[in-house]
Coordinates of N, CA, C and O in Angstrom, one line a residue:
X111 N -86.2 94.5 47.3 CA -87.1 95.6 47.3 C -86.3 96.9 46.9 O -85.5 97.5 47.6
X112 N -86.7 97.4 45.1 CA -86.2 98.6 45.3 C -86.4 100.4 46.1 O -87.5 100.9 45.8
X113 N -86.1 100.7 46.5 CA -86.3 102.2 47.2 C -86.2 103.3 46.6 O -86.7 104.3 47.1
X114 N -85.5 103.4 45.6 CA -85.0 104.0 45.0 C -86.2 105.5 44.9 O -87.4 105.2 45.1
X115 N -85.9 106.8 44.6 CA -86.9 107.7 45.0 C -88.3 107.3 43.7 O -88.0 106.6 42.7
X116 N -89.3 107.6 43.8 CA -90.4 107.4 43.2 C -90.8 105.7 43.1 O -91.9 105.7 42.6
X117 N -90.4 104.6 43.2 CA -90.6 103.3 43.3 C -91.7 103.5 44.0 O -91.9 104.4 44.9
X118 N -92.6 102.1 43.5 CA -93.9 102.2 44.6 C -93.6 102.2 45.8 O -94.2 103.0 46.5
X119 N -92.4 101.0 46.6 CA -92.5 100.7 47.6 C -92.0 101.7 48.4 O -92.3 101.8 49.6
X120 N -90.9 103.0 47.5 CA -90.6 104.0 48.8 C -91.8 105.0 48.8 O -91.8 105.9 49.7
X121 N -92.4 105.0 48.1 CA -93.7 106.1 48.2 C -94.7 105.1 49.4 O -95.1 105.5 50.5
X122 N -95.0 104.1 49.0 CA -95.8 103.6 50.2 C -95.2 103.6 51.7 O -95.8 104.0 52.7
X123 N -93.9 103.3 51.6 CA -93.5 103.2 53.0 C -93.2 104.2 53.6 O -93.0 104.3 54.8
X124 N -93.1 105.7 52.4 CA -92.5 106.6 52.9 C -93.9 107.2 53.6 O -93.8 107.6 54.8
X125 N -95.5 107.3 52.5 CA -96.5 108.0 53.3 C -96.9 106.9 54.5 O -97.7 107.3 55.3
X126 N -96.6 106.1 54.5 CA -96.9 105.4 56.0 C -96.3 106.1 57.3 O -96.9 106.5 58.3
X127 N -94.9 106.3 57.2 CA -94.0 107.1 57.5 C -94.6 108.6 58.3 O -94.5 109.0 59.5
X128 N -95.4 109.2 56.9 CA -95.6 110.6 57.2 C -97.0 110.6 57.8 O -97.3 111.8 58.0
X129 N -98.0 109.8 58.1 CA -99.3 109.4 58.4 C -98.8 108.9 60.0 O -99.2 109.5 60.9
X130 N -98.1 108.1 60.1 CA -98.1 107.3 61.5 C -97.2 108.6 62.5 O -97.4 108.7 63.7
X131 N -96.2 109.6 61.7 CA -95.5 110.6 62.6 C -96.8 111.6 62.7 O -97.4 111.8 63.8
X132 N -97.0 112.1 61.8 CA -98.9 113.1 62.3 C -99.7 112.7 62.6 O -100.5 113.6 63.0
X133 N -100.0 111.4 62.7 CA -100.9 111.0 64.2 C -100.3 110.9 65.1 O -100.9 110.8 66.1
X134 N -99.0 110.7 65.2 CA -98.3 110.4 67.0 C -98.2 111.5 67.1 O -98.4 111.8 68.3
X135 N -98.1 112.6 66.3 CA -97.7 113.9 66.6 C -99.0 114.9 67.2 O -98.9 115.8 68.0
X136 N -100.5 114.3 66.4 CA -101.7 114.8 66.9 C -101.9 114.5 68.4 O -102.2 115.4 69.2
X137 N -101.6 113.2 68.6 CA -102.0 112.2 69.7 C -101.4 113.4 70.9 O -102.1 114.2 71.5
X138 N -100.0 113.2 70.7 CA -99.1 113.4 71.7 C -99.4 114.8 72.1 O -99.6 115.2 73.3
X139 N -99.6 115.8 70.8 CA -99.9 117.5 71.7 C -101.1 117.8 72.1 O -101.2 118.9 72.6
X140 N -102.5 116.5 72.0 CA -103.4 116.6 72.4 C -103.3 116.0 73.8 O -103.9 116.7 74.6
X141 N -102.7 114.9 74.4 CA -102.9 114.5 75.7 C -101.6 115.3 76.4 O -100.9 114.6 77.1
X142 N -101.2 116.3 76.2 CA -100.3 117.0 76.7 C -100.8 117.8 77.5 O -101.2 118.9 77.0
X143 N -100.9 117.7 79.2 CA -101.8 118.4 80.0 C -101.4 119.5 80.6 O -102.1 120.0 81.4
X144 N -100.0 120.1 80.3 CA -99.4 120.9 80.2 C -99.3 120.9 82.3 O -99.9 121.8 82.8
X145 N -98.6 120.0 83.3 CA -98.8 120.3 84.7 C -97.6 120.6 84.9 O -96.8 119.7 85.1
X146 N -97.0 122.4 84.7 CA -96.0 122.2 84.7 C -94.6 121.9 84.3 O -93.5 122.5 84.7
X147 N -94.8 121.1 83.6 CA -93.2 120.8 82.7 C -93.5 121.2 81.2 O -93.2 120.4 80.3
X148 N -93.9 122.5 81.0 CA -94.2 123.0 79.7 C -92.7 123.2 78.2 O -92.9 123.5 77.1
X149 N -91.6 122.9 78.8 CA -90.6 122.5 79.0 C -90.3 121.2 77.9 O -89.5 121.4 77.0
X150 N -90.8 120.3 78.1 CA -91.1 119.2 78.0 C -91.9 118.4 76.1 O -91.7 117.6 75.2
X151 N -92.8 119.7 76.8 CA -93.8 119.3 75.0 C -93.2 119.2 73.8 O -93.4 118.2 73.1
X152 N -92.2 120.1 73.5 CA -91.7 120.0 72.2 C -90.6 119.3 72.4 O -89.7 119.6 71.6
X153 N -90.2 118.0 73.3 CA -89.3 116.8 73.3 C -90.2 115.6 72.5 O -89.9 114.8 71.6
X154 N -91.2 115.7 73.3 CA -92.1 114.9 72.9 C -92.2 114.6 71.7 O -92.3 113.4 71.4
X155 N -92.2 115.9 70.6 CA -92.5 115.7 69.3 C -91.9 115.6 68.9 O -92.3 115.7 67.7
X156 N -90.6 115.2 68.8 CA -89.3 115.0 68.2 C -89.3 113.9 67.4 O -89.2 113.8 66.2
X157 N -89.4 112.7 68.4 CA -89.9 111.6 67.6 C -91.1 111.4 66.3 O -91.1 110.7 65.3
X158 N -91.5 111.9 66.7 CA -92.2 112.1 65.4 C -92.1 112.7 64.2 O -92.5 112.2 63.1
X159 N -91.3 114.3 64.3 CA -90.8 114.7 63.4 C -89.7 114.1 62.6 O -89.3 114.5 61.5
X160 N -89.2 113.1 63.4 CA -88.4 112.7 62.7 C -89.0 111.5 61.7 O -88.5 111.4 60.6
X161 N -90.2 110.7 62.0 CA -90.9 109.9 61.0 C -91.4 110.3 60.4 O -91.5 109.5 59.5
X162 N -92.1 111.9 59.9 CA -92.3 113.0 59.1 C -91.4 112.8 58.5 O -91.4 111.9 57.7
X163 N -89.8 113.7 58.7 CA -89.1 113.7 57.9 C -88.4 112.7 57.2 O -88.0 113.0 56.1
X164 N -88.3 111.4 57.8 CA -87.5 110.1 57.0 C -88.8 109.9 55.7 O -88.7 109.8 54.5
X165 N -90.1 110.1 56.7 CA -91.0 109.5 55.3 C -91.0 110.7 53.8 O -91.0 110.3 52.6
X166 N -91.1 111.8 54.3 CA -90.8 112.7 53.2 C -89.6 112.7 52.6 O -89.5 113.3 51.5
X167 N -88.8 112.3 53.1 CA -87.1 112.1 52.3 C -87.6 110.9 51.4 O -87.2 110.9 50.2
X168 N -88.7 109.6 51.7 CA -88.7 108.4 50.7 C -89.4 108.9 49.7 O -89.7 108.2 48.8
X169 N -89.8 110.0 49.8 CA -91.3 110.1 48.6 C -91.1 111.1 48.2 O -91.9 111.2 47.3
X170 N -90.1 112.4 48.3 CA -89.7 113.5 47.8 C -88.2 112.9 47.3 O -87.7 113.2 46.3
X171 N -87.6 112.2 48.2 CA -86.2 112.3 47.2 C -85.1 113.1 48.1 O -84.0 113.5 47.7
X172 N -85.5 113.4 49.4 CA -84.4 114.7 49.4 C -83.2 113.6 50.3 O -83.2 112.4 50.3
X173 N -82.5 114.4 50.8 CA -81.4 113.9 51.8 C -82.0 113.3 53.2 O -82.7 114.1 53.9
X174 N -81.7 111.9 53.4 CA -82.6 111.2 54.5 C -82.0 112.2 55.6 O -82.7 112.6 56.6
X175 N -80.9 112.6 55.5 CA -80.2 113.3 57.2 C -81.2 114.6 57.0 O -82.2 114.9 57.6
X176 N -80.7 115.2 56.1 CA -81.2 116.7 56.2 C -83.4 116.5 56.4 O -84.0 117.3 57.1
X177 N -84.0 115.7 55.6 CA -85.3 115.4 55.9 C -85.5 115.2 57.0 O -86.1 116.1 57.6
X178 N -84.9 113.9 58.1 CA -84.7 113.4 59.6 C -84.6 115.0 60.2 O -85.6 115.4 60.9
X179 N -83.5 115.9 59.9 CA -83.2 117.0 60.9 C -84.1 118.0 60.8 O -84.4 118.7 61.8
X180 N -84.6 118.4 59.2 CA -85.8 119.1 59.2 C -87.0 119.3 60.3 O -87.4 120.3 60.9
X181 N -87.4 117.4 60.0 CA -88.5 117.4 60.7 C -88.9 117.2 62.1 O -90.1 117.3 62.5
X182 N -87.4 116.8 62.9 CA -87.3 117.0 63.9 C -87.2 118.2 64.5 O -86.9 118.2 65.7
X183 N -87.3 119.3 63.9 CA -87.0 120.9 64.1 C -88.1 121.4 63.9 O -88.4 122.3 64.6
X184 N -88.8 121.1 63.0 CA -89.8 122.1 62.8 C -91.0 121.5 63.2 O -91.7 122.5 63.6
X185 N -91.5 120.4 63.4 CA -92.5 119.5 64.1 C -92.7 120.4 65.5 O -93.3 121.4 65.7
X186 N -92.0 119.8 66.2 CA -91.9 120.8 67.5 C -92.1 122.2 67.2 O -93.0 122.8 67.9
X187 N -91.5 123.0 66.4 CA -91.3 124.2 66.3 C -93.4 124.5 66.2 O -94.1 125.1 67.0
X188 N -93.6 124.0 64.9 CA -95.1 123.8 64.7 C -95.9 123.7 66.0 O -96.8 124.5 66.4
X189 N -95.5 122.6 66.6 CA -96.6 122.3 67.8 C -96.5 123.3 68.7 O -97.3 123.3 69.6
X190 N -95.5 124.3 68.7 CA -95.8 125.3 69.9 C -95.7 126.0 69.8 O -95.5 126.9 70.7
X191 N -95.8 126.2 68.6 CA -96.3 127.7 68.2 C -98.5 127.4 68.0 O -99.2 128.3 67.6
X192 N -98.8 126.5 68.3 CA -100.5 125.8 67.8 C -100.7 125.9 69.4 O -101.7 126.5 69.9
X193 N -99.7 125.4 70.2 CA -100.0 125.6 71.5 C -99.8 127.0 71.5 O -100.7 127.5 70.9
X194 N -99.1 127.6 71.9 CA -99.4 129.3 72.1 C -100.7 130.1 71.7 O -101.3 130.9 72.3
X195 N -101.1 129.6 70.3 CA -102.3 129.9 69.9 C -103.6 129.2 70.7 O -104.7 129.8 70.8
X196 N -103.4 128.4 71.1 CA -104.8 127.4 71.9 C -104.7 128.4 73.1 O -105.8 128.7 73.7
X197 N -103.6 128.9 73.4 CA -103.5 129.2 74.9 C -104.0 130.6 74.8 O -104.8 131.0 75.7
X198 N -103.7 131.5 74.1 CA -104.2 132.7 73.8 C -105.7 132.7 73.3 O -106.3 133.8 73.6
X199 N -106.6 131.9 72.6 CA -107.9 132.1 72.5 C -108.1 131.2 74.2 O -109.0 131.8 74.8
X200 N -107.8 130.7 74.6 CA -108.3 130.4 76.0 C -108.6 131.5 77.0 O -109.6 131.7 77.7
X201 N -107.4 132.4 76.7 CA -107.1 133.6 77.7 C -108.4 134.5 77.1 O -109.1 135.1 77.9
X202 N -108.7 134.5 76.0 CA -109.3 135.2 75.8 C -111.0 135.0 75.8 O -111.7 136.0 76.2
X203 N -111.4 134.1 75.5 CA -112.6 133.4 76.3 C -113.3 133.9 77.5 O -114.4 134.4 77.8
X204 N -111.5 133.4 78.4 CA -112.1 133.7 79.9 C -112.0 135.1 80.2 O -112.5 135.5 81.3
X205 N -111.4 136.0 79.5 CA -111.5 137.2 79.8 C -112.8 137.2 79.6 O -113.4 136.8 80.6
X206 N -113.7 137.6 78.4 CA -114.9 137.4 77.5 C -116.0 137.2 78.7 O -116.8 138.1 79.0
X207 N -115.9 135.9 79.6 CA -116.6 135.5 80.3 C -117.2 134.6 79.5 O -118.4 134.6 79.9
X208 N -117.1 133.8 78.6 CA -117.4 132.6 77.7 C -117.3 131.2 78.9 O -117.4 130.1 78.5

């Protein structure tokens, strides 16, 4: 099986890659009940960003390390900065009296 960048097979395995890490990565910051160990959340996503990033290294071409380190960095980075925003229209709701 060639891999080589643009071959079918690394473009298929790579968007599988980047589909299966942003649903683990949906899954995981949605059942995130926050009791507490808020701490915690952006561990969680790690693993995933890292399947983001290996898969976008197979289908863009870049450096499998530097893709892996990317996406392990900024995944998380993403999810809580989305959590801070969820938490801020919350606050503000209940101020509202919504």
């Amino acid at each position: 099986m060639d891999l080589s960048v643009g071959s079918p097979a690394a473009v298929a395995i790579g968007l599988v890659l980047v589909v299966l890490g942003a649903f683990g990565a949906s899954v995981a910051a949605r059942s995130f009940d926050g009791g507490g160990a808020a701490w915690r959340f952006p561990l969680r996503l790690v693993p995933f960003g890292v399947l983001i990033g290996g898969g976008a290294a197979l289908v863009r071409g870049w450096d499998l390390g530097a893709g892996v380190l990317v996406g392990a960095l900024l995944v998380p980075l993403v999810g809580t900065a989305g959590r801070l925003v969820e938490v801020r229209r919350h606050r503000a709701r209940r101020e509202r009296g919504e």
